[in-house]
């Protein structure tokens, strides 16, 4: 009969465990380090290796299933906290719980409480690195336990109603070593020795297909907590934490190329949402991130502005982006248009399709589409099928960005966005200045709370891009030199304007009801939404590195968002649009701008002699 040795536990952690831990840390637990209840699985028929295996997976976070080991997860916020854990005190605390169960006899009703574990973890969610150290507390009681394996049985069995000295105690044994019991027997021996203090030996059935073991110990009287052990050793046998790199683990999976690729896509999805989720930890806990991830955005123009707008939208978690453009990538584009490159110019590929493919290369999970389509413009020819396609696109998206080169190209999308109640944003560039305007959205009901800092204009009353015009848009490409045909602006201007446009949308989406977000006349109210102000428009000037936020009411005679235009389009549809395309001045007659122009010519201002002299 030899001294008893027990096969220790080793922790096997599946990648699904780390994935679920990531999700819960980001979206539920955040900075909370409160211990969490988890469970681990074991096998009674594991014949490989030299250690008892405790397996953790995504199921470990669910309700504990029968036959599982129950434990606790302590997830630390920093690596320093993880290294600073008082592991001696933690082992003592866990051993005390085991001893209390033995003293009270609760282990007879809940035998699984004799085999607890506590897993300490630090997770670097950005790099997918995990530091962990598991503890399986075991009592060193009684001392000098000796063991004899009496026989090997073909199948496990149970015996009942025997005298105490002939009692066989069955335990689930995860040990793969033939002549050596697993770690769970340690605390079971301690419990039997404490409860039956007159016993000097006991027989146990190792439930694993299995052995009958006879354990013998000297007289054992113990009235206080015995010595305990339990911290897991690494594969080199050292008492140090273990490390896992999920990316390297996935690369080692054999013959599973497509499965691994899918898992990498999932890793990127989690990483994309990392920065957004971290905002909710301390800065903006009430932020509604789902308003970004479920958003469907339509961008007219896949050039310099459209590309940068799309990149910013991706960073906010937008997963559905559609480009509309009818031009091709030229050699001058890639250095300014961030979604095209040399090969696209060499192959003269369409800008919309090129931008969509680039988004999918950057973020494979995004739903990006590029549509080669010409936007009908006043003063230009029209294809009725183009009109139908554009209206369908506007209807099926939530937000419209107008990032087109010419003023007249923005007219039809503005009309359609107004008619169908979609949020629309115009972004335009000068040489060293830019403008971002959100168009008014008509809703059935407006509820605007008064602002202490000034008057508010409801969303439905905000001016669109054309509300300041007193003439109808026409063909601006006629009789233009090269510098007038191209957008000539300072190199960094488009990125600034695109960023401001997307940030304005981001702020509006955090208003309680985004379609009712008003604009403040005067200084913007930085408490308008969770992210701050929701101005009507932002005008920036690089020449003096400044910006302003004017607020303008909707013009009733507007050639794009005016009621007359909306009603005319609703009643005549494509026929109305064709008439505007062929004769842009028709809009002036329809809205009454022609009469307004005539009335200006009829205005006479009389000056007195003194006023005239002073004016000289």
Coordinates of C-alpha atoms in Angstrom, one line a residue:
X1 CA 0.0 0.0 0.0
X2 CA 1.5 3.3 -1.1
X3 CA 1.0 6.9 -0.2
X4 CA -2.0 8.3 -2.1
X5 CA -1.4 10.7 -5.0
X6 CA -4.2 12.6 -6.7
X7 CA -4.3 13.6 -10.3
X8 CA -4.6 17.4 -10.4
X9 CA -7.0 19.3 -12.6
X10 CA -6.0 21.1 -15.8
X11 CA -8.3 23.8 -17.4
X12 CA -9.3 23.4 -21.0
X13 CA -10.9 26.6 -22.3
X14 CA -12.7 26.5 -25.6
X15 CA -12.6 29.6 -27.9
X16 CA -16.4 30.0 -27.4
X17 CA -15.8 30.6 -23.7
X18 CA -13.6 33.6 -24.5
X19 CA -16.1 34.8 -27.1
X20 CA -19.0 34.8 -24.7
X21 CA -16.8 36.3 -22.0
X22 CA -16.0 39.2 -24.4
X23 CA -19.7 39.8 -25.1
X24 CA -20.7 39.8 -21.5
X25 CA -17.7 42.0 -20.5
X26 CA -18.5 44.6 -23.2
X27 CA -22.3 44.8 -22.9
X28 CA -23.2 43.6 -19.5
X29 CA -20.5 43.6 -16.8
X30 CA -18.3 46.4 -18.1
X31 CA -16.2 47.6 -15.1
X32 CA -18.0 45.4 -12.5
X33 CA -15.5 42.9 -11.0
X34 CA -18.2 41.1 -9.0
X35 CA -17.5 37.3 -9.1
X36 CA -19.8 35.4 -11.5
X37 CA -21.2 31.9 -11.1
X38 CA -20.0 29.5 -13.9
X39 CA -19.8 25.8 -14.4
X40 CA -17.4 23.4 -16.0
X41 CA -17.8 20.0 -17.6
X42 CA -15.7 16.8 -17.0
X43 CA -15.5 13.4 -18.7
X44 CA -15.5 10.1 -16.9
X45 CA -14.1 8.3 -19.9
X46 CA -11.2 10.5 -20.9
X47 CA -8.2 8.1 -21.4
X48 CA -5.7 10.7 -22.7
X49 CA -3.2 12.8 -20.8
X50 CA -2.1 12.7 -17.1
X51 CA -4.5 15.3 -15.6
X52 CA -8.2 15.7 -14.8
X53 CA -9.7 18.0 -17.5
X54 CA -12.2 20.7 -16.6
X55 CA -13.7 22.0 -19.8
X56 CA -15.2 25.5 -20.1
X57 CA -17.2 26.7 -23.1
X58 CA -20.0 29.2 -23.9
X59 CA -22.4 26.9 -22.0
X60 CA -20.4 27.6 -18.8
X61 CA -22.2 30.9 -18.3
X62 CA -25.7 29.4 -18.5
X63 CA -27.6 27.7 -15.7
X64 CA -25.6 25.0 -14.1
X65 CA -26.4 21.6 -15.5
X66 CA -26.5 18.5 -13.4
X67 CA -23.2 16.7 -13.1
X68 CA -21.1 19.9 -13.7
X69 CA -18.6 21.4 -11.4
X70 CA -19.7 24.7 -10.0
X71 CA -17.3 27.6 -9.7
X72 CA -16.8 31.3 -9.8
X73 CA -15.3 33.6 -12.4
X74 CA -13.4 36.7 -11.2
X75 CA -12.7 39.0 -14.2
X76 CA -10.3 41.8 -13.4
X77 CA -10.3 45.1 -15.3
X78 CA -6.5 45.5 -15.6
X79 CA -3.5 43.3 -15.8
X80 CA -2.1 45.0 -12.7
X81 CA -5.3 44.0 -10.7
X82 CA -4.9 40.4 -12.0
X83 CA -1.3 40.2 -10.9
X84 CA -2.1 41.8 -7.6
X85 CA -4.7 39.3 -6.5
X86 CA -3.9 37.9 -3.0
X87 CA -4.0 34.2 -4.1
X88 CA -3.1 32.9 -0.7
X89 CA -6.1 34.7 0.8
X90 CA -8.4 33.6 -2.1
X91 CA -7.4 29.9 -1.6
X92 CA -8.0 30.3 2.1
X93 CA -11.4 31.8 1.5
X94 CA -12.4 29.0 -0.9
X95 CA -11.0 26.3 1.4
X96 CA -13.1 27.7 4.3
X97 CA -16.2 27.3 2.2
X98 CA -15.4 23.6 1.6
X99 CA -14.6 23.0 5.3
X100 CA -17.9 24.7 6.3
X101 CA -19.8 22.3 4.0
X102 CA -18.0 19.4 5.6
X103 CA -18.7 20.6 9.2
X104 CA -22.3 21.3 8.5
X105 CA -22.9 18.1 6.6
X106 CA -24.3 20.0 3.6
X107 CA -22.0 18.0 1.3
X108 CA -24.3 15.0 1.8
X109 CA -27.1 16.9 0.0
X110 CA -24.9 18.8 -2.3
X111 CA -21.8 16.7 -3.0
X112 CA -20.7 19.0 -5.9
X113 CA -19.8 21.6 -3.3
X114 CA -16.8 19.4 -2.5
X115 CA -15.3 20.2 -5.9
X116 CA -15.4 24.0 -6.3
X117 CA -13.1 26.1 -8.4
X118 CA -12.4 29.8 -8.8
X119 CA -11.1 31.1 -12.2
X120 CA -9.3 34.5 -12.2
X121 CA -9.0 36.2 -15.6
X122 CA -7.7 39.3 -17.2
X123 CA -9.0 39.8 -20.8
X124 CA -7.4 42.2 -23.2
X125 CA -10.4 42.6 -25.5
X126 CA -8.5 44.7 -28.0
X127 CA -5.8 42.1 -28.7
X128 CA -7.8 39.0 -27.8
X129 CA -5.2 38.1 -25.1
X130 CA -6.3 36.3 -22.0
X131 CA -4.4 35.7 -18.7
X132 CA -6.0 33.2 -16.4
X133 CA -5.2 31.1 -13.3
X134 CA -7.6 28.5 -11.9
X135 CA -7.8 27.3 -8.3
X136 CA -9.3 24.0 -7.2
X137 CA -9.2 24.1 -3.4
X138 CA -8.3 20.8 -1.7
X139 CA -7.9 20.1 2.0
X140 CA -4.8 18.2 3.2
X141 CA -6.8 16.2 5.7
X142 CA -6.4 13.6 6.9
X143 CA -2.6 13.4 6.6
X144 CA -0.6 10.3 5.5
X145 CA -3.4 8.8 3.4
X146 CA -2.4 5.5 1.8
X147 CA -4.2 3.9 -1.0
X148 CA -4.5 0.4 -2.5
X149 CA -6.2 -0.4 -5.8
X150 CA -8.0 -3.7 -5.1
X151 CA -9.4 -4.5 -8.5
X152 CA -10.3 -3.2 -11.9
X153 CA -14.0 -3.5 -12.7
X154 CA -15.5 -3.9 -16.1
X155 CA -18.4 -1.6 -15.3
X156 CA -19.2 0.7 -12.4
X157 CA -21.8 -0.4 -9.8
X158 CA -23.3 0.6 -6.6
X159 CA -24.0 -1.2 -3.3
X160 CA -26.6 -0.3 -0.7
X161 CA -27.5 -1.3 2.9
X162 CA -24.1 -2.6 3.9
X163 CA -22.5 -2.1 7.3
X164 CA -20.3 1.0 7.6
X165 CA -17.1 -1.0 7.5
X166 CA -18.2 -2.6 4.2
X167 CA -19.5 0.6 2.7
X168 CA -18.4 1.5 -0.9
X169 CA -18.6 5.2 -1.7
X170 CA -19.0 6.0 -5.4
X171 CA -17.5 9.2 -6.8
X172 CA -17.2 10.6 -10.3
X173 CA -13.6 10.4 -11.2
X174 CA -12.3 12.4 -14.2
X175 CA -8.7 11.0 -13.8
X176 CA -7.3 9.4 -17.0
X177 CA -4.5 7.7 -15.0
X178 CA -5.4 4.0 -14.4
X179 CA -4.0 3.5 -10.9
X180 CA -4.4 7.1 -9.6
X181 CA -7.6 8.8 -8.4
X182 CA -8.6 12.3 -9.6
X183 CA -8.6 15.5 -7.6
X184 CA -12.2 15.3 -6.4
X185 CA -11.3 12.4 -4.1
X186 CA -9.2 14.7 -1.9
X187 CA -12.1 16.6 -0.3
X188 CA -14.3 13.5 -0.3
X189 CA -11.8 11.7 1.9
X190 CA -11.6 14.7 4.1
X191 CA -15.4 14.8 4.4
X192 CA -15.6 11.1 5.3
X193 CA -12.8 11.3 7.8
X194 CA -14.4 14.3 9.5
X195 CA -17.9 12.7 9.7
X196 CA -16.7 9.2 10.7
X197 CA -13.8 10.0 13.1
X198 CA -13.6 6.4 14.3
X199 CA -12.9 5.1 10.8
X200 CA -9.4 4.3 9.8
X201 CA -10.1 3.3 6.2
X202 CA -12.8 3.4 3.6
X203 CA -13.3 2.0 0.1
X204 CA -14.3 4.1 -2.9
X205 CA -15.5 3.2 -6.3
X206 CA -13.9 5.3 -9.0
X207 CA -16.7 5.9 -11.5
X208 CA -14.9 5.9 -14.7
X209 CA -15.2 2.3 -15.8
X210 CA -13.4 2.0 -13.0
X211 CA -11.4 0.9 -9.9
X212 CA -12.1 0.0 -6.3
X213 CA -9.7 1.9 -4.1
X214 CA -9.0 1.4 -0.4
X215 CA -7.8 4.5 1.3
X216 CA -6.3 4.2 4.8
X217 CA -5.4 7.0 7.2
X218 CA -4.3 7.2 10.9
X219 CA -6.4 8.7 13.7
X220 CA -7.6 12.1 12.5
X221 CA -9.1 14.6 14.8
X222 CA -9.4 18.1 13.4
X223 CA -11.3 21.0 14.9
X224 CA -10.0 23.9 12.6
X225 CA -9.4 24.4 9.0
X226 CA -6.7 22.1 7.7
X227 CA -3.9 23.1 5.3
X228 CA -5.1 23.5 1.7
X229 CA -3.7 23.5 -1.8
X230 CA -5.2 24.2 -5.2
X231 CA -3.7 26.6 -7.6
X232 CA -3.2 25.1 -11.0
X233 CA 0.3 24.6 -12.4
X234 CA 1.1 25.3 -16.1
X235 CA 2.3 22.7 -18.6
X236 CA 5.9 23.2 -17.3
X237 CA 4.8 22.5 -13.8
X238 CA 5.3 26.0 -12.6
X239 CA 2.9 27.9 -10.3
X240 CA 2.3 30.8 -12.7
X241 CA -0.8 32.1 -14.6
X242 CA -1.5 30.8 -18.1
X243 CA -1.9 32.8 -21.3
X244 CA -4.1 32.3 -24.3
X245 CA -4.1 34.2 -27.7
X246 CA -7.3 33.6 -29.5
X247 CA -6.0 34.6 -32.9
X248 CA -3.1 32.1 -32.7
X249 CA -5.4 29.4 -31.3
X250 CA -7.7 29.8 -34.4
X251 CA -4.7 29.6 -36.8
X252 CA -3.8 26.2 -35.3
X253 CA -7.2 24.6 -36.1
X254 CA -6.4 22.0 -38.7
X255 CA -8.4 21.5 -41.9
X256 CA -10.9 24.1 -41.1
X257 CA -10.0 27.0 -43.3
X258 CA -13.6 28.3 -43.9
X259 CA -14.6 27.7 -40.3
X260 CA -11.5 29.7 -39.1
X261 CA -12.2 32.5 -41.5
X262 CA -15.8 32.8 -40.2
X263 CA -14.4 32.9 -36.6
X264 CA -12.0 35.7 -37.7
X265 CA -15.0 37.6 -39.1
X266 CA -16.7 37.2 -35.7
X267 CA -13.6 38.5 -34.0
X268 CA -13.6 41.6 -36.2
X269 CA -17.3 42.2 -35.5
X270 CA -16.5 42.2 -31.8
X271 CA -13.5 44.5 -32.3
X272 CA -15.5 47.0 -34.4
X273 CA -18.0 47.4 -31.6
X274 CA -15.3 47.6 -29.0
X275 CA -14.8 51.4 -29.0
X276 CA -18.5 52.0 -29.2
X277 CA -19.3 49.7 -26.3
X278 CA -16.5 51.3 -24.2
X279 CA -18.2 54.6 -24.5
X280 CA -21.1 53.1 -22.4
X281 CA -18.8 52.1 -19.6
X282 CA -18.2 55.5 -18.2
X283 CA -18.8 58.3 -20.7
X284 CA -22.3 57.8 -22.1
X285 CA -23.9 54.8 -20.3
X286 CA -27.4 55.5 -21.8
X287 CA -26.2 55.6 -25.4
X288 CA -28.4 53.6 -27.8
X289 CA -25.9 51.9 -30.0
X290 CA -28.5 49.9 -31.8
X291 CA -29.6 53.1 -33.5
X292 CA -26.3 53.0 -35.5
X293 CA -26.0 49.3 -36.1
X294 CA -29.6 49.0 -37.6
X295 CA -29.3 52.1 -39.7
X296 CA -29.5 51.9 -43.5
X297 CA -27.7 54.7 -45.2
X298 CA -27.9 55.9 -48.8
X299 CA -25.0 58.0 -50.1
X300 CA -25.4 59.9 -53.4
X301 CA -21.8 60.4 -54.6
X302 CA -19.0 57.9 -54.1
X303 CA -16.1 60.4 -54.5
X304 CA -14.1 62.3 -52.0
X305 CA -17.0 63.2 -49.7
X306 CA -18.9 60.0 -50.1
X307 CA -15.9 57.8 -49.4
X308 CA -15.0 59.6 -46.2
X309 CA -18.6 59.7 -45.0
X310 CA -18.8 55.9 -45.4
X311 CA -15.6 55.4 -43.4
X312 CA -17.0 57.5 -40.6
X313 CA -20.3 55.6 -40.7
X314 CA -18.5 52.3 -40.4
X315 CA -16.7 53.5 -37.3
X316 CA -20.1 54.2 -35.7
X317 CA -21.1 50.6 -36.4
X318 CA -23.4 51.3 -39.4
X319 CA -23.6 48.0 -41.3
X320 CA -25.8 48.9 -44.4
X321 CA -24.4 51.4 -46.8
X322 CA -25.4 52.0 -50.4
X323 CA -23.6 54.2 -52.9
X324 CA -25.1 55.8 -56.0
X325 CA -22.8 57.2 -58.6
X326 CA -22.4 57.1 -62.4
X327 CA -18.7 58.2 -62.8
X328 CA -15.5 56.2 -63.0
X329 CA -12.3 56.2 -61.0
X330 CA -9.7 58.4 -62.7
X331 CA -6.0 58.7 -62.0
X332 CA -6.5 61.9 -59.9
X333 CA -8.9 60.2 -57.5
X334 CA -7.1 57.7 -55.3
X335 CA -5.0 60.2 -53.4
X336 CA -8.1 62.0 -52.2
X337 CA -10.9 59.4 -52.4
X338 CA -10.1 57.0 -49.6
X339 CA -11.9 54.0 -51.1
X340 CA -10.1 53.8 -54.5
X341 CA -6.6 52.9 -55.5
X342 CA -4.3 52.7 -58.6
X343 CA -5.8 49.5 -60.0
X344 CA -9.3 51.0 -59.9
X345 CA -8.1 53.9 -62.0
X346 CA -6.2 51.7 -64.4
X347 CA -9.2 49.6 -65.0
X348 CA -11.5 52.6 -65.1
X349 CA -13.9 51.0 -62.6
X350 CA -17.2 52.6 -61.4
X351 CA -16.8 54.7 -58.3
X352 CA -19.9 53.2 -56.6
X353 CA -18.9 49.6 -57.1
X354 CA -15.3 50.4 -56.2
X355 CA -16.3 52.0 -52.9
X356 CA -18.6 49.2 -52.0
X357 CA -16.0 46.5 -52.6
X358 CA -13.4 48.5 -50.6
X359 CA -15.8 48.7 -47.6
X360 CA -16.2 44.9 -47.7
X361 CA -12.4 44.4 -47.8
X362 CA -12.1 46.6 -44.8
X363 CA -15.0 45.1 -42.9
X364 CA -16.2 41.8 -44.4
X365 CA -19.4 41.8 -42.4
X366 CA -20.7 45.1 -43.8
X367 CA -23.5 45.1 -46.3
X368 CA -22.3 47.5 -48.9
X369 CA -23.7 48.0 -52.4
X370 CA -22.6 50.2 -55.2
X371 CA -25.2 51.1 -57.9
X372 CA -24.1 52.7 -61.2
X373 CA -26.9 55.2 -61.7
X374 CA -27.3 58.7 -63.0
X375 CA -29.2 61.1 -60.8
X376 CA -31.7 63.2 -63.0
X377 CA -30.9 66.9 -62.8
X378 CA -32.7 70.0 -63.9
X379 CA -31.4 71.1 -67.3
X380 CA -30.3 67.6 -68.2
X381 CA -31.9 64.7 -70.0
X382 CA -33.8 62.1 -67.9
X383 CA -34.3 58.3 -68.0
X384 CA -37.6 57.4 -66.3
X385 CA -36.1 54.1 -65.1
X386 CA -33.4 56.1 -63.2
X387 CA -36.1 58.0 -61.4
X388 CA -37.9 54.9 -60.3
X389 CA -34.7 53.3 -59.1
X390 CA -33.7 56.3 -57.1
X391 CA -37.1 56.7 -55.4
X392 CA -37.1 53.0 -54.5
X393 CA -33.6 53.5 -52.9
X394 CA -34.8 56.5 -50.9
X395 CA -37.8 54.6 -49.6
X396 CA -35.7 51.6 -48.5
X397 CA -33.1 53.6 -46.5
X398 CA -33.3 55.6 -43.3
X399 CA -30.8 58.3 -44.0
X400 CA -29.7 60.1 -47.2
X401 CA -26.4 61.8 -47.6
X402 CA -26.0 64.2 -50.6
X403 CA -22.3 64.3 -51.5
X404 CA -22.7 65.2 -55.2
X405 CA -20.5 67.6 -57.2
X406 CA -23.2 69.9 -58.6
X407 CA -26.0 71.8 -57.0
X408 CA -28.7 70.6 -59.4
X409 CA -27.8 66.9 -58.7
X410 CA -29.1 67.4 -55.2
X411 CA -32.5 68.5 -56.2
X412 CA -34.3 65.2 -56.9
X413 CA -32.9 63.4 -53.8
X414 CA -34.0 66.4 -51.7
X415 CA -37.6 66.2 -53.2
X416 CA -37.8 62.5 -52.6
X417 CA -36.4 62.6 -49.0
X418 CA -38.9 65.3 -48.2
X419 CA -41.8 63.4 -49.7
X420 CA -40.9 60.1 -47.9
X421 CA -39.9 61.7 -44.5
X422 CA -36.3 60.6 -44.6
X423 CA -33.4 62.3 -42.8
X424 CA -31.2 64.0 -45.4
X425 CA -27.8 65.7 -45.0
X426 CA -26.2 67.9 -47.7
X427 CA -22.4 68.2 -47.6
X428 CA -20.7 70.7 -49.9
X429 CA -17.2 72.1 -50.3
X430 CA -15.6 75.3 -51.4
X431 CA -11.9 76.0 -51.7
X432 CA -11.3 76.5 -48.0
X433 CA -14.9 76.3 -46.6
X434 CA -17.6 73.7 -46.2
X435 CA -21.2 73.5 -45.2
X436 CA -23.2 70.6 -43.6
X437 CA -27.0 71.0 -43.6
X438 CA -29.6 68.7 -42.3
X439 CA -32.9 69.0 -44.2
X440 CA -36.2 69.4 -42.4
X441 CA -38.2 66.2 -41.9
X442 CA -42.0 66.5 -41.9
X443 CA -43.8 64.4 -39.3
X444 CA -47.4 64.1 -38.2
X445 CA -46.7 65.4 -34.7
X446 CA -44.1 67.8 -33.4
X447 CA -43.3 68.0 -29.7
X448 CA -40.6 70.5 -29.0
X449 CA -39.7 71.5 -25.4
X450 CA -38.7 75.2 -24.9
X451 CA -35.0 75.8 -24.6
X452 CA -33.7 78.1 -21.8
X453 CA -30.9 79.3 -24.0
X454 CA -33.1 80.4 -26.9
X455 CA -35.9 79.6 -29.3
X456 CA -36.1 76.2 -31.0
X457 CA -37.0 75.4 -34.6
X458 CA -38.8 72.0 -35.0
X459 CA -37.1 69.5 -37.3
X460 CA -40.0 69.8 -39.8
X461 CA -39.4 73.6 -40.1
X462 CA -35.7 73.4 -40.8
X463 CA -34.5 74.7 -44.2
X464 CA -33.1 72.4 -46.9
X465 CA -30.1 73.0 -49.1
X466 CA -32.3 75.0 -51.6
X467 CA -34.3 77.1 -49.2
X468 CA -32.0 80.1 -49.6
X469 CA -32.3 80.1 -53.4
X470 CA -34.4 82.6 -55.3
X471 CA -33.8 80.8 -58.6
X472 CA -34.3 77.3 -59.8
X473 CA -31.3 75.0 -60.2
X474 CA -30.0 74.7 -63.7
X475 CA -27.2 73.1 -65.7
X476 CA -24.0 74.3 -64.0
X477 CA -21.7 72.2 -66.2
X478 CA -22.2 74.4 -69.3
X479 CA -19.4 76.8 -70.3
X480 CA -17.1 75.8 -67.4
X481 CA -13.3 75.7 -67.5
X482 CA -11.4 72.7 -66.0
X483 CA -10.9 74.4 -62.6
X484 CA -14.6 75.2 -62.4
X485 CA -15.6 71.6 -63.4
X486 CA -13.5 69.9 -60.7
X487 CA -14.0 70.3 -57.0
X488 CA -10.9 72.3 -56.1
X489 CA -10.5 72.4 -52.3
X490 CA -7.9 72.1 -49.7
X491 CA -6.8 68.5 -49.2
X492 CA -8.0 68.0 -45.7
X493 CA -11.3 69.8 -46.1
X494 CA -13.3 66.8 -47.2
X495 CA -12.3 64.8 -44.2
X496 CA -13.3 67.6 -41.9
X497 CA -16.7 68.1 -43.6
X498 CA -17.4 64.4 -43.8
X499 CA -16.6 63.9 -40.1
X500 CA -18.8 66.8 -39.1
X501 CA -21.7 65.5 -41.2
X502 CA -21.5 62.0 -39.6
X503 CA -21.1 63.4 -36.1
X504 CA -24.2 65.6 -36.6
X505 CA -26.1 62.4 -37.6
X506 CA -24.7 60.6 -34.5
X507 CA -25.9 63.4 -32.2
X508 CA -29.4 63.5 -33.7
X509 CA -29.7 59.7 -33.4
X510 CA -29.2 60.0 -29.6
X511 CA -32.1 62.4 -29.3
X512 CA -35.1 60.7 -27.6
X513 CA -37.0 60.7 -31.0
X514 CA -34.5 61.5 -33.7
X515 CA -37.1 62.7 -36.2
X516 CA -38.2 65.4 -33.7
X517 CA -34.7 66.7 -32.9
X518 CA -35.0 70.5 -33.0
X519 CA -32.3 73.1 -33.7
X520 CA -31.5 76.0 -31.5
X521 CA -31.5 79.6 -32.7
X522 CA -28.4 81.2 -31.5
X523 CA -25.7 79.3 -29.6
X524 CA -26.1 75.5 -29.8
X525 CA -27.4 73.7 -26.7
X526 CA -24.9 71.0 -25.9
X527 CA -27.4 69.2 -23.8
X528 CA -29.8 68.7 -26.7
X529 CA -28.9 65.0 -27.0
X530 CA -26.7 62.5 -25.2
X531 CA -23.9 63.5 -27.5
X532 CA -24.5 67.2 -27.4
X533 CA -25.9 69.8 -29.7
X534 CA -28.0 69.1 -32.8
X535 CA -27.6 72.2 -34.9
X536 CA -29.3 72.9 -38.2
X537 CA -26.1 73.5 -40.1
X538 CA -22.4 73.8 -39.6
X539 CA -20.3 76.1 -41.7
X540 CA -16.5 75.8 -41.4
X541 CA -13.7 78.1 -42.7
X542 CA -10.2 76.8 -42.9
X543 CA -8.8 80.2 -43.7
X544 CA -9.4 81.2 -40.1
X545 CA -10.0 77.7 -38.6
X546 CA -13.4 78.5 -37.3
X547 CA -17.0 77.4 -37.7
X548 CA -20.5 78.7 -37.1
X549 CA -23.9 77.1 -36.7
X550 CA -26.6 79.2 -38.2
X551 CA -30.3 78.1 -38.0
X552 CA -32.7 78.9 -40.8
X553 CA -36.5 78.2 -41.2
X554 CA -37.9 76.4 -44.1
X555 CA -38.9 78.6 -47.1
X556 CA -42.5 78.0 -48.2
X557 CA -41.6 78.8 -51.8
X558 CA -38.6 76.5 -51.8
X559 CA -38.0 74.7 -55.2
X560 CA -37.2 71.4 -53.4
X561 CA -38.9 71.0 -50.1
X562 CA -41.8 73.5 -50.5
X563 CA -45.3 72.1 -50.2
X564 CA -46.2 73.0 -53.7
X565 CA -43.3 70.9 -55.1
X566 CA -44.2 67.9 -52.9
X567 CA -47.8 68.0 -53.9
X568 CA -47.0 68.4 -57.6
X569 CA -44.6 65.4 -57.4
X570 CA -47.2 63.3 -55.5
X571 CA -49.9 64.0 -58.2
X572 CA -47.8 63.9 -61.4
X573 CA -44.7 61.9 -60.5
X574 CA -42.3 61.3 -63.5
X575 CA -44.2 63.7 -65.7
X576 CA -43.5 66.5 -63.3
X577 CA -39.8 65.6 -63.1
X578 CA -39.5 65.5 -66.9
X579 CA -41.0 68.9 -67.2
X580 CA -38.5 70.2 -64.6
X581 CA -35.6 68.5 -66.4
X582 CA -36.5 70.1 -69.7
X583 CA -37.4 73.5 -68.3
X584 CA -35.9 74.3 -64.9
X585 CA -37.6 77.7 -64.9
X586 CA -40.9 75.8 -64.5
X587 CA -40.0 75.4 -60.8
X588 CA -39.9 79.2 -60.5
X589 CA -43.4 79.5 -61.9
X590 CA -44.7 76.6 -59.8
X591 CA -43.5 78.0 -56.5
X592 CA -44.0 81.6 -57.2
X593 CA -40.4 82.6 -57.2
X594 CA -40.9 84.4 -60.6
X595 CA -43.4 86.7 -58.9
X596 CA -41.1 87.2 -56.0
X597 CA -38.3 88.3 -58.4
X598 CA -40.6 90.7 -60.2
X599 CA -41.7 92.2 -56.9
X600 CA -38.1 92.9 -56.0
X601 CA -37.6 94.9 -59.3
X602 CA -40.7 97.0 -58.4
X603 CA -39.2 98.1 -55.1
X604 CA -38.1 101.8 -55.1
X605 CA -36.2 103.3 -52.2
X606 CA -36.1 107.0 -51.9
X607 CA -33.2 108.8 -50.4
X608 CA -33.2 112.3 -49.0
X609 CA -30.5 114.7 -50.2
X610 CA -28.7 114.4 -46.9
X611 CA -28.7 110.6 -47.0
X612 CA -27.4 110.8 -50.6
X613 CA -24.6 113.1 -49.6
X614 CA -23.7 111.0 -46.6
X615 CA -23.6 107.9 -48.8
X616 CA -21.0 109.6 -51.0

